[in-house]
Amino acid sequence: MNREGQSAIKNHFDRLYKQGITPWKNHPPSSLLIRFFALLKASAAKARLLDLGCGDGWLTIEAARVSIAAWGIDASETAIERAEKSAKSTGIASKTKFAAGDALDLPYEDNFFDGMIDRGLFHHILTENRQLYFDNILRVLKKDALVYLAVFSENNPEGIGQRFTGKDIAALFGRYFRIIQTEKDKLPTTAPAHLLHLILKKTQ
Ligand SMILES: C[S@@+](CC[C@H](N)C(=O)[O-])C[C@H]1O[C@@H](n2cnc3c(N)ncnc32)[C@H](O)[C@@H]1O
């Protein structure tokens, strides 16, 4: 595992949160996310959702708003403090549970979650650490769990983070997940990033 490189990325995000710089929040939510919530609710009566790399918890809270019990985890303590505060102020804290922690060392029981959101984390997992990412999520997700994944597309400007085509994601996630739906942000875009969105279903 490349611990040093991964820690540098975590520190980078924590610094941004401390400075109040969160450009990824200016990215309009994809219609696929709404579909994902509906599919998740239909798939299990009391679905448990993990928001991996949840940041300040805005999507975790959105899930709780549509009555999904949602757990959010993020490496940035600053972001998690904000998430807890927002959940309290929106009055749905009882439906959310936040923790500061590492996606590569998840503190949850095996087969615990029916669904997972990864919006903007996977493209920051270094290639040498990818298998550890998969080992962690595969352990905590139930068979047939649904995943909403949003990653930088090949049209994203070059910068921090990796870029993926649909074929790349099929090759990486296809060993463990079936792709249910894919959508790309429209071009041209005024959003700060260009994302590829997918709904996936765990096959094992
Ligand atoms: C682009 S932001 C996306 C945040 C959130 N998902 C959203 O859409 O607003 C990426 C997030 O991943 C978190 N992160 C980076 N490395 C992480 C790790 N190893 N474990 C958990 N979270 C991590 C960062 O702190 C940051 O909040």
JSON list of C-alpha atoms and ligand atoms in Angstrom, two decimals:
[
{"chain": "A", "resi": 1, "resn": "MET", "atom": "CA", "xyz": [0.00, 0.00, 0.00]},
{"chain": "A", "resi": 2, "resn": "ASN", "atom": "CA", "xyz": [1.14, 3.54, -0.75]},
{"chain": "A", "resi": 3, "resn": "ARG", "atom": "CA", "xyz": [0.30, 5.08, 2.63]},
{"chain": "A", "resi": 4, "resn": "GLU", "atom": "CA", "xyz": [2.30, 8.25, 2.17]},
{"chain": "A", "resi": 5, "resn": "GLY", "atom": "CA", "xyz": [0.74, 9.22, -1.15]},
{"chain": "A", "resi": 6, "resn": "GLN", "atom": "CA", "xyz": [-2.76, 8.46, 0.12]},
{"chain": "A", "resi": 7, "resn": "SER", "atom": "CA", "xyz": [-2.17, 10.49, 3.29]},
{"chain": "A", "resi": 8, "resn": "ALA", "atom": "CA", "xyz": [-1.03, 13.46, 1.21]},
{"chain": "A", "resi": 9, "resn": "ILE", "atom": "CA", "xyz": [-4.38, 13.34, -0.63]},
{"chain": "A", "resi": 10, "resn": "LYS", "atom": "CA", "xyz": [-6.33, 13.16, 2.64]},
{"chain": "A", "resi": 11, "resn": "ASN", "atom": "CA", "xyz": [-4.37, 16.13, 4.01]},
{"chain": "A", "resi": 12, "resn": "HIS", "atom": "CA", "xyz": [-4.99, 18.09, 0.81]},
{"chain": "A", "resi": 13, "resn": "PHE", "atom": "CA", "xyz": [-8.77, 17.70, 1.26]},
{"chain": "A", "resi": 14, "resn": "ASP", "atom": "CA", "xyz": [-8.68, 18.52, 4.97]},
{"chain": "A", "resi": 15, "resn": "ARG", "atom": "CA", "xyz": [-6.82, 21.74, 4.15]},
{"chain": "A", "resi": 16, "resn": "LEU", "atom": "CA", "xyz": [-9.45, 22.64, 1.55]},
{"chain": "A", "resi": 17, "resn": "TYR", "atom": "CA", "xyz": [-12.27, 22.07, 4.06]},
{"chain": "A", "resi": 18, "resn": "LYS", "atom": "CA", "xyz": [-10.47, 24.23, 6.61]},
{"chain": "A", "resi": 19, "resn": "GLN", "atom": "CA", "xyz": [-10.22, 27.01, 3.99]},
{"chain": "A", "resi": 20, "resn": "GLY", "atom": "CA", "xyz": [-13.87, 26.55, 2.99]},
{"chain": "A", "resi": 21, "resn": "ILE", "atom": "CA", "xyz": [-12.93, 25.54, -0.59]},
{"chain": "A", "resi": 22, "resn": "THR", "atom": "CA", "xyz": [-15.32, 22.80, -1.80]},
{"chain": "A", "resi": 23, "resn": "PRO", "atom": "CA", "xyz": [-15.77, 23.22, -5.60]},
{"chain": "A", "resi": 24, "resn": "TRP", "atom": "CA", "xyz": [-17.20, 19.69, -5.97]},
{"chain": "A", "resi": 25, "resn": "LYS", "atom": "CA", "xyz": [-20.32, 20.92, -4.17]},
{"chain": "A", "resi": 26, "resn": "ASN", "atom": "CA", "xyz": [-21.00, 23.30, -7.08]},
{"chain": "A", "resi": 27, "resn": "HIS", "atom": "CA", "xyz": [-21.44, 20.30, -9.35]},
{"chain": "A", "resi": 28, "resn": "PRO", "atom": "CA", "xyz": [-25.17, 19.76, -10.00]},
{"chain": "A", "resi": 29, "resn": "PRO", "atom": "CA", "xyz": [-26.37, 16.37, -8.72]},
{"chain": "A", "resi": 30, "resn": "SER", "atom": "CA", "xyz": [-26.97, 13.80, -11.47]},
{"chain": "A", "resi": 31, "resn": "SER", "atom": "CA", "xyz": [-30.46, 12.50, -12.22]},
{"chain": "A", "resi": 32, "resn": "LEU", "atom": "CA", "xyz": [-28.89, 9.07, -11.72]},
{"chain": "A", "resi": 33, "resn": "LEU", "atom": "CA", "xyz": [-28.60, 9.79, -8.03]},
{"chain": "A", "resi": 34, "resn": "ILE", "atom": "CA", "xyz": [-32.37, 10.28, -7.74]},
{"chain": "A", "resi": 35, "resn": "ARG", "atom": "CA", "xyz": [-32.86, 6.98, -9.59]},
{"chain": "A", "resi": 36, "resn": "PHE", "atom": "CA", "xyz": [-30.30, 5.33, -7.29]},
{"chain": "A", "resi": 37, "resn": "PHE", "atom": "CA", "xyz": [-32.22, 6.42, -4.17]},
{"chain": "A", "resi": 38, "resn": "ALA", "atom": "CA", "xyz": [-35.47, 5.04, -5.66]},
{"chain": "A", "resi": 39, "resn": "LEU", "atom": "CA", "xyz": [-33.84, 1.72, -6.62]},
{"chain": "A", "resi": 40, "resn": "LEU", "atom": "CA", "xyz": [-32.24, 1.39, -3.20]},
{"chain": "A", "resi": 41, "resn": "LYS", "atom": "CA", "xyz": [-35.52, 2.02, -1.39]},
{"chain": "A", "resi": 42, "resn": "ALA", "atom": "CA", "xyz": [-37.25, -0.54, -3.62]},
{"chain": "A", "resi": 43, "resn": "SER", "atom": "CA", "xyz": [-34.49, -3.12, -3.05]},
{"chain": "A", "resi": 44, "resn": "ALA", "atom": "CA", "xyz": [-34.73, -3.32, 0.75]},
{"chain": "A", "resi": 45, "resn": "ALA", "atom": "CA", "xyz": [-37.40, -2.21, 3.23]},
{"chain": "A", "resi": 46, "resn": "LYS", "atom": "CA", "xyz": [-34.88, -0.74, 5.68]},
{"chain": "A", "resi": 47, "resn": "ALA", "atom": "CA", "xyz": [-31.94, -0.10, 3.38]},
{"chain": "A", "resi": 48, "resn": "ARG", "atom": "CA", "xyz": [-28.66, 0.96, 4.96]},
{"chain": "A", "resi": 49, "resn": "LEU", "atom": "CA", "xyz": [-26.54, 3.29, 2.86]},
{"chain": "A", "resi": 50, "resn": "LEU", "atom": "CA", "xyz": [-22.84, 4.08, 3.12]},
{"chain": "A", "resi": 51, "resn": "ASP", "atom": "CA", "xyz": [-21.66, 7.46, 1.77]},
{"chain": "A", "resi": 52, "resn": "LEU", "atom": "CA", "xyz": [-17.95, 6.82, 1.25]},
{"chain": "A", "resi": 53, "resn": "GLY", "atom": "CA", "xyz": [-15.86, 9.99, 1.28]},
{"chain": "A", "resi": 54, "resn": "CYS", "atom": "CA", "xyz": [-19.01, 11.85, 2.30]},
{"chain": "A", "resi": 55, "resn": "GLY", "atom": "CA", "xyz": [-17.33, 15.23, 2.77]},
{"chain": "A", "resi": 56, "resn": "ASP", "atom": "CA", "xyz": [-19.64, 17.58, 4.66]},
{"chain": "A", "resi": 57, "resn": "GLY", "atom": "CA", "xyz": [-22.42, 15.00, 4.42]},
{"chain": "A", "resi": 58, "resn": "TRP", "atom": "CA", "xyz": [-24.79, 16.80, 2.07]},
{"chain": "A", "resi": 59, "resn": "LEU", "atom": "CA", "xyz": [-25.62, 13.63, 0.14]},
{"chain": "A", "resi": 60, "resn": "THR", "atom": "CA", "xyz": [-25.81, 11.53, 3.29]},
{"chain": "A", "resi": 61, "resn": "ILE", "atom": "CA", "xyz": [-28.38, 14.05, 4.51]},
{"chain": "A", "resi": 62, "resn": "GLU", "atom": "CA", "xyz": [-30.23, 13.99, 1.15]},
{"chain": "A", "resi": 63, "resn": "ALA", "atom": "CA", "xyz": [-30.53, 10.20, 1.53]},
{"chain": "A", "resi": 64, "resn": "ALA", "atom": "CA", "xyz": [-31.86, 10.58, 5.08]},
{"chain": "A", "resi": 65, "resn": "ARG", "atom": "CA", "xyz": [-34.37, 13.13, 3.80]},
{"chain": "A", "resi": 66, "resn": "VAL", "atom": "CA", "xyz": [-35.86, 10.44, 1.55]},
{"chain": "A", "resi": 67, "resn": "SER", "atom": "CA", "xyz": [-35.98, 8.10, 4.57]},
{"chain": "A", "resi": 68, "resn": "ILE", "atom": "CA", "xyz": [-32.85, 6.06, 3.92]},
{"chain": "A", "resi": 69, "resn": "ALA", "atom": "CA", "xyz": [-30.72, 5.31, 7.00]},
{"chain": "A", "resi": 70, "resn": "ALA", "atom": "CA", "xyz": [-27.34, 6.68, 6.00]},
{"chain": "A", "resi": 71, "resn": "TRP", "atom": "CA", "xyz": [-23.82, 6.34, 7.34]},
{"chain": "A", "resi": 72, "resn": "GLY", "atom": "CA", "xyz": [-21.18, 8.83, 6.15]},
{"chain": "A", "resi": 73, "resn": "ILE", "atom": "CA", "xyz": [-17.45, 8.42, 6.50]},
{"chain": "A", "resi": 74, "resn": "ASP", "atom": "CA", "xyz": [-14.70, 10.82, 5.47]},
{"chain": "A", "resi": 75, "resn": "ALA", "atom": "CA", "xyz": [-11.00, 11.15, 6.19]},
{"chain": "A", "resi": 76, "resn": "SER", "atom": "CA", "xyz": [-11.40, 14.85, 7.00]},
{"chain": "A", "resi": 77, "resn": "GLU", "atom": "CA", "xyz": [-12.38, 15.50, 10.61]},
{"chain": "A", "resi": 78, "resn": "THR", "atom": "CA", "xyz": [-13.22, 19.07, 9.63]},
{"chain": "A", "resi": 79, "resn": "ALA", "atom": "CA", "xyz": [-15.72, 17.80, 7.04]},
{"chain": "A", "resi": 80, "resn": "ILE", "atom": "CA", "xyz": [-17.25, 15.33, 9.49]},
{"chain": "A", "resi": 81, "resn": "GLU", "atom": "CA", "xyz": [-17.74, 18.01, 12.15]},
{"chain": "A", "resi": 82, "resn": "ARG", "atom": "CA", "xyz": [-19.65, 20.02, 9.55]},
{"chain": "A", "resi": 83, "resn": "ALA", "atom": "CA", "xyz": [-21.68, 17.00, 8.51]},
{"chain": "A", "resi": 84, "resn": "GLU", "atom": "CA", "xyz": [-22.75, 16.35, 12.10]},
{"chain": "A", "resi": 85, "resn": "LYS", "atom": "CA", "xyz": [-23.70, 19.99, 12.56]},
{"chain": "A", "resi": 86, "resn": "SER", "atom": "CA", "xyz": [-25.76, 20.09, 9.35]},
{"chain": "A", "resi": 87, "resn": "ALA", "atom": "CA", "xyz": [-27.57, 16.85, 10.21]},
{"chain": "A", "resi": 88, "resn": "LYS", "atom": "CA", "xyz": [-28.53, 18.31, 13.60]},
{"chain": "A", "resi": 89, "resn": "SER", "atom": "CA", "xyz": [-29.72, 21.59, 12.08]},
{"chain": "A", "resi": 90, "resn": "THR", "atom": "CA", "xyz": [-31.91, 19.79, 9.53]},
{"chain": "A", "resi": 91, "resn": "GLY", "atom": "CA", "xyz": [-33.51, 17.72, 12.29]},
{"chain": "A", "resi": 92, "resn": "ILE", "atom": "CA", "xyz": [-32.69, 14.33, 10.77]},
{"chain": "A", "resi": 93, "resn": "ALA", "atom": "CA", "xyz": [-29.60, 13.48, 12.81]},
{"chain": "A", "resi": 94, "resn": "SER", "atom": "CA", "xyz": [-31.21, 10.25, 14.02]},
{"chain": "A", "resi": 95, "resn": "LYS", "atom": "CA", "xyz": [-31.23, 8.87, 10.45]},
{"chain": "A", "resi": 96, "resn": "THR", "atom": "CA", "xyz": [-27.54, 9.63, 9.88]},
{"chain": "A", "resi": 97, "resn": "LYS", "atom": "CA", "xyz": [-24.33, 8.43, 11.48]},
{"chain": "A", "resi": 98, "resn": "PHE", "atom": "CA", "xyz": [-21.02, 10.12, 10.66]},
{"chain": "A", "resi": 99, "resn": "ALA", "atom": "CA", "xyz": [-17.47, 9.00, 11.35]},
{"chain": "A", "resi": 100, "resn": "ALA", "atom": "CA", "xyz": [-14.03, 10.35, 10.58]},
{"chain": "A", "resi": 101, "resn": "GLY", "atom": "CA", "xyz": [-12.16, 7.43, 9.06]},
{"chain": "A", "resi": 102, "resn": "ASP", "atom": "CA", "xyz": [-10.40, 5.88, 6.11]},
{"chain": "A", "resi": 103, "resn": "ALA", "atom": "CA", "xyz": [-12.16, 4.28, 3.16]},
{"chain": "A", "resi": 104, "resn": "LEU", "atom": "CA", "xyz": [-9.22, 1.87, 3.05]},
{"chain": "A", "resi": 105, "resn": "ASP", "atom": "CA", "xyz": [-9.84, 0.68, 6.62]},
{"chain": "A", "resi": 106, "resn": "LEU", "atom": "CA", "xyz": [-13.60, 0.71, 7.07]},
{"chain": "A", "resi": 107, "resn": "PRO", "atom": "CA", "xyz": [-14.88, 0.32, 10.66]},
{"chain": "A", "resi": 108, "resn": "TYR", "atom": "CA", "xyz": [-18.13, -1.48, 9.76]},
{"chain": "A", "resi": 109, "resn": "GLU", "atom": "CA", "xyz": [-19.35, -5.08, 10.09]},
{"chain": "A", "resi": 110, "resn": "ASP", "atom": "CA", "xyz": [-19.23, -7.46, 7.13]},
{"chain": "A", "resi": 111, "resn": "ASN", "atom": "CA", "xyz": [-22.30, -7.44, 4.83]},
{"chain": "A", "resi": 112, "resn": "PHE", "atom": "CA", "xyz": [-23.75, -4.41, 6.57]},
{"chain": "A", "resi": 113, "resn": "PHE", "atom": "CA", "xyz": [-24.83, -2.08, 3.76]},
{"chain": "A", "resi": 114, "resn": "ASP", "atom": "CA", "xyz": [-27.47, -2.39, 1.05]},
{"chain": "A", "resi": 115, "resn": "GLY", "atom": "CA", "xyz": [-26.06, 0.52, -0.89]},
{"chain": "A", "resi": 116, "resn": "MET", "atom": "CA", "xyz": [-23.12, 2.86, -1.26]},
{"chain": "A", "resi": 117, "resn": "ILE", "atom": "CA", "xyz": [-22.41, 6.26, -2.74]},
{"chain": "A", "resi": 118, "resn": "ASP", "atom": "CA", "xyz": [-18.92, 7.13, -3.92]},
{"chain": "A", "resi": 119, "resn": "ARG", "atom": "CA", "xyz": [-19.12, 10.58, -5.42]},
{"chain": "A", "resi": 120, "resn": "GLY", "atom": "CA", "xyz": [-15.62, 11.83, -6.06]},
{"chain": "A", "resi": 121, "resn": "LEU", "atom": "CA", "xyz": [-13.48, 9.49, -3.96]},
{"chain": "A", "resi": 122, "resn": "PHE", "atom": "CA", "xyz": [-12.49, 6.57, -6.23]},
{"chain": "A", "resi": 123, "resn": "HIS", "atom": "CA", "xyz": [-10.55, 8.80, -8.64]},
{"chain": "A", "resi": 124, "resn": "HIS", "atom": "CA", "xyz": [-8.39, 9.87, -5.67]},
{"chain": "A", "resi": 125, "resn": "ILE", "atom": "CA", "xyz": [-7.50, 6.31, -4.67]},
{"chain": "A", "resi": 126, "resn": "LEU", "atom": "CA", "xyz": [-3.99, 5.67, -5.92]},
{"chain": "A", "resi": 127, "resn": "THR", "atom": "CA", "xyz": [-3.72, 2.77, -8.38]},
{"chain": "A", "resi": 128, "resn": "GLU", "atom": "CA", "xyz": [-1.52, 0.77, -5.96]},
{"chain": "A", "resi": 129, "resn": "ASN", "atom": "CA", "xyz": [-4.28, 1.09, -3.31]},
{"chain": "A", "resi": 130, "resn": "ARG", "atom": "CA", "xyz": [-7.21, 0.15, -5.53]},
{"chain": "A", "resi": 131, "resn": "GLN", "atom": "CA", "xyz": [-7.37, -3.47, -4.45]},
{"chain": "A", "resi": 132, "resn": "LEU", "atom": "CA", "xyz": [-7.57, -2.36, -0.83]},
{"chain": "A", "resi": 133, "resn": "TYR", "atom": "CA", "xyz": [-10.46, -0.07, -1.78]},
{"chain": "A", "resi": 134, "resn": "PHE", "atom": "CA", "xyz": [-12.26, -3.04, -3.37]},
{"chain": "A", "resi": 135, "resn": "ASP", "atom": "CA", "xyz": [-11.47, -5.37, -0.45]},
{"chain": "A", "resi": 136, "resn": "ASN", "atom": "CA", "xyz": [-13.03, -2.85, 1.95]},
{"chain": "A", "resi": 137, "resn": "ILE", "atom": "CA", "xyz": [-16.19, -2.10, 0.04]},
{"chain": "A", "resi": 138, "resn": "LEU", "atom": "CA", "xyz": [-16.78, -5.73, -0.95]},
{"chain": "A", "resi": 139, "resn": "ARG", "atom": "CA", "xyz": [-16.54, -6.75, 2.69]},
{"chain": "A", "resi": 140, "resn": "VAL", "atom": "CA", "xyz": [-19.10, -4.26, 4.03]},
{"chain": "A", "resi": 141, "resn": "LEU", "atom": "CA", "xyz": [-21.56, -4.42, 1.10]},
{"chain": "A", "resi": 142, "resn": "LYS", "atom": "CA", "xyz": [-24.21, -7.15, 0.96]},
{"chain": "A", "resi": 143, "resn": "LYS", "atom": "CA", "xyz": [-24.59, -9.28, -2.16]},
{"chain": "A", "resi": 144, "resn": "ASP", "atom": "CA", "xyz": [-26.80, -7.40, -4.65]},
{"chain": "A", "resi": 145, "resn": "ALA", "atom": "CA", "xyz": [-25.93, -4.06, -3.00]},
{"chain": "A", "resi": 146, "resn": "LEU", "atom": "CA", "xyz": [-26.41, -1.02, -5.24]},
{"chain": "A", "resi": 147, "resn": "VAL", "atom": "CA", "xyz": [-23.68, 1.56, -5.78]},
{"chain": "A", "resi": 148, "resn": "TYR", "atom": "CA", "xyz": [-23.82, 5.07, -7.18]},
{"chain": "A", "resi": 149, "resn": "LEU", "atom": "CA", "xyz": [-20.38, 5.99, -8.46]},
{"chain": "A", "resi": 150, "resn": "ALA", "atom": "CA", "xyz": [-19.28, 9.36, -9.86]},
{"chain": "A", "resi": 151, "resn": "VAL", "atom": "CA", "xyz": [-15.74, 9.70, -11.22]},
{"chain": "A", "resi": 152, "resn": "PHE", "atom": "CA", "xyz": [-13.83, 12.13, -13.41]},
{"chain": "A", "resi": 153, "resn": "SER", "atom": "CA", "xyz": [-14.49, 11.32, -17.06]},
{"chain": "A", "resi": 154, "resn": "GLU", "atom": "CA", "xyz": [-11.94, 11.45, -19.86]},
{"chain": "A", "resi": 155, "resn": "ASN", "atom": "CA", "xyz": [-13.27, 14.98, -20.57]},
{"chain": "A", "resi": 156, "resn": "ASN", "atom": "CA", "xyz": [-12.32, 16.28, -17.15]},
{"chain": "A", "resi": 157, "resn": "PRO", "atom": "CA", "xyz": [-9.47, 18.80, -17.22]},
{"chain": "A", "resi": 158, "resn": "GLU", "atom": "CA", "xyz": [-6.17, 17.17, -16.22]},
{"chain": "A", "resi": 159, "resn": "GLY", "atom": "CA", "xyz": [-5.31, 17.78, -12.59]},
{"chain": "A", "resi": 160, "resn": "ILE", "atom": "CA", "xyz": [-5.38, 16.00, -9.26]},
{"chain": "A", "resi": 161, "resn": "GLY", "atom": "CA", "xyz": [-7.31, 12.71, -9.60]},
{"chain": "A", "resi": 162, "resn": "GLN", "atom": "CA", "xyz": [-7.53, 10.04, -12.29]},
{"chain": "A", "resi": 163, "resn": "ARG", "atom": "CA", "xyz": [-9.86, 10.12, -15.29]},
{"chain": "A", "resi": 164, "resn": "PHE", "atom": "CA", "xyz": [-11.91, 7.15, -16.47]},
{"chain": "A", "resi": 165, "resn": "THR", "atom": "CA", "xyz": [-13.85, 6.05, -19.53]},
{"chain": "A", "resi": 166, "resn": "GLY", "atom": "CA", "xyz": [-16.88, 3.80, -19.21]},
{"chain": "A", "resi": 167, "resn": "LYS", "atom": "CA", "xyz": [-14.68, 0.95, -20.46]},
{"chain": "A", "resi": 168, "resn": "ASP", "atom": "CA", "xyz": [-12.12, 1.60, -17.69]},
{"chain": "A", "resi": 169, "resn": "ILE", "atom": "CA", "xyz": [-14.83, 1.40, -15.05]},
{"chain": "A", "resi": 170, "resn": "ALA", "atom": "CA", "xyz": [-16.28, -1.75, -16.61]},
{"chain": "A", "resi": 171, "resn": "ALA", "atom": "CA", "xyz": [-12.82, -3.36, -16.48]},
{"chain": "A", "resi": 172, "resn": "LEU", "atom": "CA", "xyz": [-12.17, -2.33, -12.86]},
{"chain": "A", "resi": 173, "resn": "PHE", "atom": "CA", "xyz": [-15.59, -2.78, -11.28]},
{"chain": "A", "resi": 174, "resn": "GLY", "atom": "CA", "xyz": [-16.84, -5.48, -13.68]},
{"chain": "A", "resi": 175, "resn": "ARG", "atom": "CA", "xyz": [-15.12, -8.21, -11.70]},
{"chain": "A", "resi": 176, "resn": "TYR", "atom": "CA", "xyz": [-17.48, -7.56, -8.76]},
{"chain": "A", "resi": 177, "resn": "PHE", "atom": "CA", "xyz": [-20.34, -5.42, -10.09]},
{"chain": "A", "resi": 178, "resn": "ARG", "atom": "CA", "xyz": [-22.77, -5.31, -12.99]},
{"chain": "A", "resi": 179, "resn": "ILE", "atom": "CA", "xyz": [-23.31, -1.92, -14.58]},
{"chain": "A", "resi": 180, "resn": "ILE", "atom": "CA", "xyz": [-26.98, -0.99, -14.51]},
{"chain": "A", "resi": 181, "resn": "GLN", "atom": "CA", "xyz": [-26.84, 2.53, -15.93]},
{"chain": "A", "resi": 182, "resn": "THR", "atom": "CA", "xyz": [-24.25, 5.05, -17.07]},
{"chain": "A", "resi": 183, "resn": "GLU", "atom": "CA", "xyz": [-24.57, 8.76, -17.70]},
{"chain": "A", "resi": 184, "resn": "LYS", "atom": "CA", "xyz": [-22.05, 11.45, -18.58]},
{"chain": "A", "resi": 185, "resn": "ASP", "atom": "CA", "xyz": [-22.29, 15.15, -17.82]},
{"chain": "A", "resi": 186, "resn": "LYS", "atom": "CA", "xyz": [-23.31, 17.16, -20.87]},
{"chain": "A", "resi": 187, "resn": "LEU", "atom": "CA", "xyz": [-20.68, 19.04, -22.86]},
{"chain": "A", "resi": 188, "resn": "PRO", "atom": "CA", "xyz": [-19.86, 21.88, -22.88]},
{"chain": "A", "resi": 189, "resn": "THR", "atom": "CA", "xyz": [-20.28, 22.36, -19.17]},
{"chain": "A", "resi": 190, "resn": "THR", "atom": "CA", "xyz": [-19.87, 25.25, -16.78]},
{"chain": "A", "resi": 191, "resn": "ALA", "atom": "CA", "xyz": [-19.38, 22.82, -13.86]},
{"chain": "A", "resi": 192, "resn": "PRO", "atom": "CA", "xyz": [-15.90, 22.66, -12.33]},
{"chain": "A", "resi": 193, "resn": "ALA", "atom": "CA", "xyz": [-15.48, 19.01, -13.34]},
{"chain": "A", "resi": 194, "resn": "HIS", "atom": "CA", "xyz": [-16.75, 16.56, -15.94]},
{"chain": "A", "resi": 195, "resn": "LEU", "atom": "CA", "xyz": [-18.12, 13.41, -14.35]},
{"chain": "A", "resi": 196, "resn": "LEU", "atom": "CA", "xyz": [-19.11, 9.94, -15.41]},
{"chain": "A", "resi": 197, "resn": "HIS", "atom": "CA", "xyz": [-21.99, 8.61, -13.27]},
{"chain": "A", "resi": 198, "resn": "LEU", "atom": "CA", "xyz": [-22.89, 4.96, -12.86]},
{"chain": "A", "resi": 199, "resn": "ILE", "atom": "CA", "xyz": [-25.31, 2.75, -10.98]},
{"chain": "A", "resi": 200, "resn": "LEU", "atom": "CA", "xyz": [-23.75, -0.64, -10.25]},
{"chain": "A", "resi": 201, "resn": "LYS", "atom": "CA", "xyz": [-25.02, -3.82, -8.62]},
{"chain": "A", "resi": 202, "resn": "LYS", "atom": "CA", "xyz": [-22.77, -6.13, -6.64]},
{"chain": "A", "resi": 203, "resn": "THR", "atom": "CA", "xyz": [-22.74, -9.61, -8.09]},
{"chain": "A", "resi": 204, "resn": "GLN", "atom": "CA", "xyz": [-21.07, -11.57, -5.30]},
{"chain": "B", "resi": 1, "resn": "LIG", "atom": "C1", "xyz": [-14.21, 15.41, -4.16]},
{"chain": "B", "resi": 1, "resn": "LIG", "atom": "S1", "xyz": [-14.56, 15.23, -2.46]},
{"chain": "B", "resi": 1, "resn": "LIG", "atom": "C2", "xyz": [-16.20, 14.61, -2.55]},
{"chain": "B", "resi": 1, "resn": "LIG", "atom": "C3", "xyz": [-16.97, 14.76, -1.25]},
{"chain": "B", "resi": 1, "resn": "LIG", "atom": "C4", "xyz": [-18.43, 14.31, -1.31]},
{"chain": "B", "resi": 1, "resn": "LIG", "atom": "N1", "xyz": [-18.57, 12.94, -1.74]},
{"chain": "B", "resi": 1, "resn": "LIG", "atom": "C5", "xyz": [-19.25, 15.22, -2.19]},
{"chain": "B", "resi": 1, "resn": "LIG", "atom": "O1", "xyz": [-19.69, 14.79, -3.27]},
{"chain": "B", "resi": 1, "resn": "LIG", "atom": "O2", "xyz": [-19.43, 16.38, -1.79]},
{"chain": "B", "resi": 1, "resn": "LIG", "atom": "C6", "xyz": [-13.62, 13.77, -2.01]},
{"chain": "B", "resi": 1, "resn": "LIG", "atom": "C7", "xyz": [-13.75, 13.39, -0.54]},
{"chain": "B", "resi": 1, "resn": "LIG", "atom": "O3", "xyz": [-13.00, 12.21, -0.27]},
{"chain": "B", "resi": 1, "resn": "LIG", "atom": "C8", "xyz": [-12.42, 12.33, 1.03]},
{"chain": "B", "resi": 1, "resn": "LIG", "atom": "N2", "xyz": [-11.31, 11.39, 1.11]},
{"chain": "B", "resi": 1, "resn": "LIG", "atom": "C9", "xyz": [-10.11, 11.41, 0.46]},
{"chain": "B", "resi": 1, "resn": "LIG", "atom": "N3", "xyz": [-9.39, 10.33, 0.76]},
{"chain": "B", "resi": 1, "resn": "LIG", "atom": "C10", "xyz": [-10.14, 9.58, 1.62]},
{"chain": "B", "resi": 1, "resn": "LIG", "atom": "C11", "xyz": [-9.94, 8.33, 2.28]},
{"chain": "B", "resi": 1, "resn": "LIG", "atom": "N4", "xyz": [-8.83, 7.63, 2.09]},
{"chain": "B", "resi": 1, "resn": "LIG", "atom": "N5", "xyz": [-10.93, 7.88, 3.07]},
{"chain": "B", "resi": 1, "resn": "LIG", "atom": "C12", "xyz": [-12.07, 8.58, 3.26]},
{"chain": "B", "resi": 1, "resn": "LIG", "atom": "N6", "xyz": [-12.31, 9.76, 2.66]},
{"chain": "B", "resi": 1, "resn": "LIG", "atom": "C13", "xyz": [-11.36, 10.25, 1.86]},
{"chain": "B", "resi": 1, "resn": "LIG", "atom": "C14", "xyz": [-12.02, 13.79, 1.09]},
{"chain": "B", "resi": 1, "resn": "LIG", "atom": "O4", "xyz": [-11.79, 14.23, 2.41]},
{"chain": "B", "resi": 1, "resn": "LIG", "atom": "C15", "xyz": [-13.20, 14.45, 0.41]},
{"chain": "B", "resi": 1, "resn": "LIG", "atom": "O5", "xyz": [-14.20, 14.79, 1.31]}
]
